[in-house]
XYZ file of C-alpha atoms in Angstrom:
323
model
C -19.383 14.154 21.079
C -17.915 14.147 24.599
C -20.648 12.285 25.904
C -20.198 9.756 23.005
C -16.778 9.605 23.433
C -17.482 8.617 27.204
C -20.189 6.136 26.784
C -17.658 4.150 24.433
C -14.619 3.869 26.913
C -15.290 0.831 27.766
C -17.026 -2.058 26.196
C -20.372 -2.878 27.548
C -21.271 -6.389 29.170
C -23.847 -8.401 28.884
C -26.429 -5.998 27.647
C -28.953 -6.969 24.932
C -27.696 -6.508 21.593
C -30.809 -4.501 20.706
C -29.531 -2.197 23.077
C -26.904 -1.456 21.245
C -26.042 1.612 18.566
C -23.428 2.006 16.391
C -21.058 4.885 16.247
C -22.132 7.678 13.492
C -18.600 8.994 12.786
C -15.164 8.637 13.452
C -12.229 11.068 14.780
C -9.448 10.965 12.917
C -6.455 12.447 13.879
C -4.602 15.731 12.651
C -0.762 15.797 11.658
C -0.750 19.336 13.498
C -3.423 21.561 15.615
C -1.248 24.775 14.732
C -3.881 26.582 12.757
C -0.950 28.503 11.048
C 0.390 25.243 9.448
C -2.598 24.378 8.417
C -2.304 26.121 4.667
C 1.207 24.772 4.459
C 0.260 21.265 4.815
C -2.948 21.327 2.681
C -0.169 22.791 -0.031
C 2.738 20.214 0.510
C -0.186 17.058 0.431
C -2.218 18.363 -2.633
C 1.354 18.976 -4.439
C 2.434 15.363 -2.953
C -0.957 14.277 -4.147
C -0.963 15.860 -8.163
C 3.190 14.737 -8.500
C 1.833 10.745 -7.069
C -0.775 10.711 -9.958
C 0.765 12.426 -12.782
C 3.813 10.656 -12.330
C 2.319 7.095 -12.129
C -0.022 8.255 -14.890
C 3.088 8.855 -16.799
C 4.572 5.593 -16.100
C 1.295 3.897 -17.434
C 0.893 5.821 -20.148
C 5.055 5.507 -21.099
C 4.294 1.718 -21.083
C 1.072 1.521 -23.003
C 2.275 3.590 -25.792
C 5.293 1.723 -26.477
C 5.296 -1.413 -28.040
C 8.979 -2.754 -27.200
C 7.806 -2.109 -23.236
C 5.185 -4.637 -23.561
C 6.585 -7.385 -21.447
C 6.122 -8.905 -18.282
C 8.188 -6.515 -16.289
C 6.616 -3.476 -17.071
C 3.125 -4.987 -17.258
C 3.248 -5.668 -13.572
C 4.811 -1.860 -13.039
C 1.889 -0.538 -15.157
C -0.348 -2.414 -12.152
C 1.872 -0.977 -9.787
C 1.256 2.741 -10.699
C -2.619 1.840 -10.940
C -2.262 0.586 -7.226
C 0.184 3.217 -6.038
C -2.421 6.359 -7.586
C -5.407 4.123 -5.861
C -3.783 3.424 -2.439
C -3.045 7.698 -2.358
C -6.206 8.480 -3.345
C -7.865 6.333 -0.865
C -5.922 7.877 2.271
C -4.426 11.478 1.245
C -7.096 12.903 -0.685
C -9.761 12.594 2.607
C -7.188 14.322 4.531
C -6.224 16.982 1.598
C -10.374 17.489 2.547
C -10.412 17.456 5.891
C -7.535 19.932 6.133
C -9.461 22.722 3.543
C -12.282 22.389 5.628
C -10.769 21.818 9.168
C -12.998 18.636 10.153
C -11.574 15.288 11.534
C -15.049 13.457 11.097
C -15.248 10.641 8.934
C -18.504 8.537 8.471
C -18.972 4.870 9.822
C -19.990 3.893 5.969
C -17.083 6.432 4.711
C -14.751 4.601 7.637
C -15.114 1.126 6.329
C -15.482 1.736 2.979
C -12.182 3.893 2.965
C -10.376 0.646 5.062
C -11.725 -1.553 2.461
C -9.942 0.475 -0.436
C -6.550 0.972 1.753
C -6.283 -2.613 2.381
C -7.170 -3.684 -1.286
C -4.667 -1.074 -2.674
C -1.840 -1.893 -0.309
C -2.171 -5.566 -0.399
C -2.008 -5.141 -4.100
C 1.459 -3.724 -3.994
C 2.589 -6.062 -1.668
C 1.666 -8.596 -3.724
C 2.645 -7.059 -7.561
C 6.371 -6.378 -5.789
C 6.193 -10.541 -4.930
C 5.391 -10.925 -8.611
C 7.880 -8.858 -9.839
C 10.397 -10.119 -7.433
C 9.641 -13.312 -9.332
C 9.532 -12.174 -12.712
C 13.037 -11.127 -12.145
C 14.342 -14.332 -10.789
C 13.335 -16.206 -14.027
C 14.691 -13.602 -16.116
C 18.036 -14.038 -14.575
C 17.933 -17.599 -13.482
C 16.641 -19.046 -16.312
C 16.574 -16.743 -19.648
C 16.115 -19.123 -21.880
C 12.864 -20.192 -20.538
C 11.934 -16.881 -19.605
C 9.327 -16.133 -22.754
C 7.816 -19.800 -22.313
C 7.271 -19.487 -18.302
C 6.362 -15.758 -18.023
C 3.366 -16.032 -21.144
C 0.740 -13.603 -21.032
C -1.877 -15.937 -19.646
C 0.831 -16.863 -16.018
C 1.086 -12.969 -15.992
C -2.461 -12.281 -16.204
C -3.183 -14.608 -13.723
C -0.653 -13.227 -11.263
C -2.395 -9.613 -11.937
C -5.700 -11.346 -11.369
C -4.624 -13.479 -8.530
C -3.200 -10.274 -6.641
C -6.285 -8.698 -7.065
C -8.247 -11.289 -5.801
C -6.282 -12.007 -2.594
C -6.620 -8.389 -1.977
C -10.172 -8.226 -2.065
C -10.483 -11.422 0.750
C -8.023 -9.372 2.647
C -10.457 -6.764 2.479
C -13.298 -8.193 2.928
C -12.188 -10.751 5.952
C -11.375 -6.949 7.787
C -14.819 -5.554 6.647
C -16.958 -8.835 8.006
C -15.012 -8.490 11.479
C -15.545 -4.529 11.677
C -19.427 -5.221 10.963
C -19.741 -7.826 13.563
C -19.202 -5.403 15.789
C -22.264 -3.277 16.877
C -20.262 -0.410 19.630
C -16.870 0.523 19.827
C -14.412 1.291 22.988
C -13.730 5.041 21.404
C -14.531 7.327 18.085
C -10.751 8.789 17.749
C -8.809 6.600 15.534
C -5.065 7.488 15.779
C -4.255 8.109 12.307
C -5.040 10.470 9.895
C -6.948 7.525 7.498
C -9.000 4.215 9.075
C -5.638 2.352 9.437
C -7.323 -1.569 9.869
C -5.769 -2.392 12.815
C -7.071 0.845 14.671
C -10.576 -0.119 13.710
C -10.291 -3.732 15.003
C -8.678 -2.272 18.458
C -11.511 0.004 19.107
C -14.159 -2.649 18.198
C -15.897 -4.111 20.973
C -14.953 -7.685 19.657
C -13.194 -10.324 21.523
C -9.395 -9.589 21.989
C -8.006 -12.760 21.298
C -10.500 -12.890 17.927
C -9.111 -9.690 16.531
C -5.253 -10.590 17.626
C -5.547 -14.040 15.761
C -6.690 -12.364 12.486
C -4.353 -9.388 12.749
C -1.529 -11.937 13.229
C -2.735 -14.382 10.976
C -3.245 -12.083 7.846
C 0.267 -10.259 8.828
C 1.910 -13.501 8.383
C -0.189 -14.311 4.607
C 0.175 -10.961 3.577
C 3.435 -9.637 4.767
C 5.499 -12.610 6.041
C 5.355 -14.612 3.121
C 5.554 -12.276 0.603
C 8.194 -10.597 1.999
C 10.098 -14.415 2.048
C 9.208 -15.261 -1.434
C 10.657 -11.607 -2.545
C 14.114 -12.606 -0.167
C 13.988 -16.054 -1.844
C 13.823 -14.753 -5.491
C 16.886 -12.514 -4.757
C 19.102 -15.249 -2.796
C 18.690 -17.241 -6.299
C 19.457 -14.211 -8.208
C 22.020 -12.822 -6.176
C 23.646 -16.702 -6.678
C 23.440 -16.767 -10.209
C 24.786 -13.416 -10.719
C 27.654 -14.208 -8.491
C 28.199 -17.036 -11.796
C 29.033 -14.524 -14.390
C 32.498 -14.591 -15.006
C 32.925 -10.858 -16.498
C 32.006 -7.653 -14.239
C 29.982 -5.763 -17.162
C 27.829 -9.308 -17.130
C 26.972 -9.034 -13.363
C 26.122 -5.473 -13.616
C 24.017 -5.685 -16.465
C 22.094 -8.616 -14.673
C 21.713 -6.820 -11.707
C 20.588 -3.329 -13.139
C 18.003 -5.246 -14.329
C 16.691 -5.764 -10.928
C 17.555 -2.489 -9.442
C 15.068 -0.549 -9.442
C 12.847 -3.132 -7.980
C 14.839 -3.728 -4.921
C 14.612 -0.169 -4.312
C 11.248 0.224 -4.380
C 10.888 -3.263 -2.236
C 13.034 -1.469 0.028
C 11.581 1.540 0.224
C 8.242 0.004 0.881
C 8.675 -2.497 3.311
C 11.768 -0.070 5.216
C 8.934 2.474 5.736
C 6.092 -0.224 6.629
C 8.476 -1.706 9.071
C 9.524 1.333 10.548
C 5.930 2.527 11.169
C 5.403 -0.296 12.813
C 7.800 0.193 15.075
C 7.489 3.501 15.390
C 3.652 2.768 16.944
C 5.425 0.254 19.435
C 7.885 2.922 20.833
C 5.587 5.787 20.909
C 2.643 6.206 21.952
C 2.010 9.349 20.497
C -0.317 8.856 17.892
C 0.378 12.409 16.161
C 3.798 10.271 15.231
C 2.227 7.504 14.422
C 0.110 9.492 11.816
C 3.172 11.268 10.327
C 5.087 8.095 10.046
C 1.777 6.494 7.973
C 2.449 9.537 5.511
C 5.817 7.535 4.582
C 4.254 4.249 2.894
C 0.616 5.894 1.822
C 2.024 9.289 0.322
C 5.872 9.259 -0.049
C 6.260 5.423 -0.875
C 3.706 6.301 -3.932
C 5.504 9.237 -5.195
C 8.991 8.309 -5.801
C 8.161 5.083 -7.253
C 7.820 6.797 -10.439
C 10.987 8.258 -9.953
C 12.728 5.434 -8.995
C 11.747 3.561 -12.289
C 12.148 6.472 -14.412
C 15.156 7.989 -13.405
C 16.877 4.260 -13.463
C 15.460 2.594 -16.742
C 16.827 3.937 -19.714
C 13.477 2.053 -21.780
C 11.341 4.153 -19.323
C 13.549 7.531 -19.996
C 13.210 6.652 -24.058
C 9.694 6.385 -23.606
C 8.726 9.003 -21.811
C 10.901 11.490 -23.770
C 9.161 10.154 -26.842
C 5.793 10.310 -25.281
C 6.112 13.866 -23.927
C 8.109 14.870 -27.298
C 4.343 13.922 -29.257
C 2.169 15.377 -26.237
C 4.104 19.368 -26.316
């Protein structure tokens, strides 16, 4: 591995592309070498792991077994818990693995295809929180119209057209990675195949991989995040229009939960992005990533449950028929 490791510092030049190999495996990196924490984290990320799913599986199943929740709202939160279990499957439960049995390898195959579900998964609840973001604004800005704009058919395409963006996302960061036949190092600084560590240790041209890492952070995070600030400087103005207090708080409970969880997502997004510009130690970087692929996940459930008396009702009935 140490010879591999050397032969892939640097980038070679102007040697036949039959010439050529591709990596094997990847490194990934561990949140700590102590061997005595080792137990203790492969505890706290399984239990992490088990309270994401069950939790979102509640959600899902809380919507889907009541009929008054059927409505656009918590149609798109059903397709948020099916991306939140999907985008902590994808990452935590490799390293929930490698933990138990105390390997960092990862395949090239297992590398990209786990990148390919990350990005699909994430994307996705970047943009279902955009949809909901705009669900909300019509429900507040224009009630009236709210049944006739947000039909099943607009919301189904919204689910669909998510999904579908996701997948190009996915796919655009899959076709570069395979272009690439050698990479500048096997140890990718995270504890999953975090997309832009790929791209940075392909041996692809620089300016290539900057332009596409810019260009889909504007699409998919720049814009979304805009149309979600947009949708809330419209609601926040036609709350603002209620005369009595109890209206504006009613209005705005409506929403609450959903600014939370916008919050919550792009506050830890943002902050591991900074975090990997300040430091350069990628152990940090890798414990910061836990925040939006493991934490993120499990309190959305939480977060809607714990504020939403329809959710509460629900899931009290549902776990009064279940016990």
């Amino acid at each position: 591995m140490t010879q591999q490791r050397s032969s892939l510092t640097q980038c070679p030049i102007n040697i036949d592309p039959q010439n050529l190999t591709r990596v094997s495996e990847f490194q990934l990196v561990n949140l700590s070498e102590d061997l005595d924490l080792q137990p203790i984290l492969f505890g706290l990320f399984l239990s992490m792991y088990l309270v994401t799913v069950l939790g979102n599986l509640l959600i899902i199943l809380a919507i889907s077994s009541d009929s008054h929740l059927h409505t656009p709202m918590y149609f798109f939160l059903c397709n948020l818990s099916w991306a939140d279990i999907g985008l902590t499957s994808t990452t935590i439960s490799k390293m929930i693995v490698n933990i138990q049995t105390h390997s960092r390898a990862i395949s090239y195959v297992g590398c990209l295809t786990q990148m390919s579900f990350f990005l699909i998964f994430a994307c996705m609840d970047d943009m279902l929180l955009t949809v909901m973001a705009y669900d909300r604004f019509v429900a507040i800005c224009h009630p009236l119209h709210y049944p006739i704009i947000m039909n099943p058919r607009l919301c189904g395409f919204l689910v669909l057209g998510s999904f579908l963006i996701s997948l190009f996302e996915s796919q655009l960061h899959n076709l570069i990675a395979l272009q690439s036949t050698t990479f500048k190092d096997v140890e990718i600084s995270n504890f999953f195949c975090d997309p832009s560590q790929v791209l940075s240790l392909s041996c692809w041209d620089s300016f290539t991989n900057n332009l596409v890492m810019y260009l889909v952070g504007a699409i998919y995070g720049f814009f979304p995040l805009l149309g979600i600030l947009f949708s809330y400087y419209k609601i926040v103005s036609s709350i603002l229009k209620i005369p009595s207090s109890g209206g504006k708080y009613k209005a705005f409970s409506t929403c609450g939960s959903h600014l939370t969880v916008v919050c919550l997502f792009y506050g830890t997004a943002i902050g591991v992005y900074l975090g990997s510009v300040l430091s350069h130690s990628s152990r940090k970087g890798a414990v910061a990533s836990v925040m939006y692929t493991a934490v993120t996940p499990m309190l959305n459930p939480f977060i809607y449950s714990l504020r939403n008396r329809d959710i509460k009702s629900s899931l009290k009935k549902l776990l009064g028929r279940i016990v």
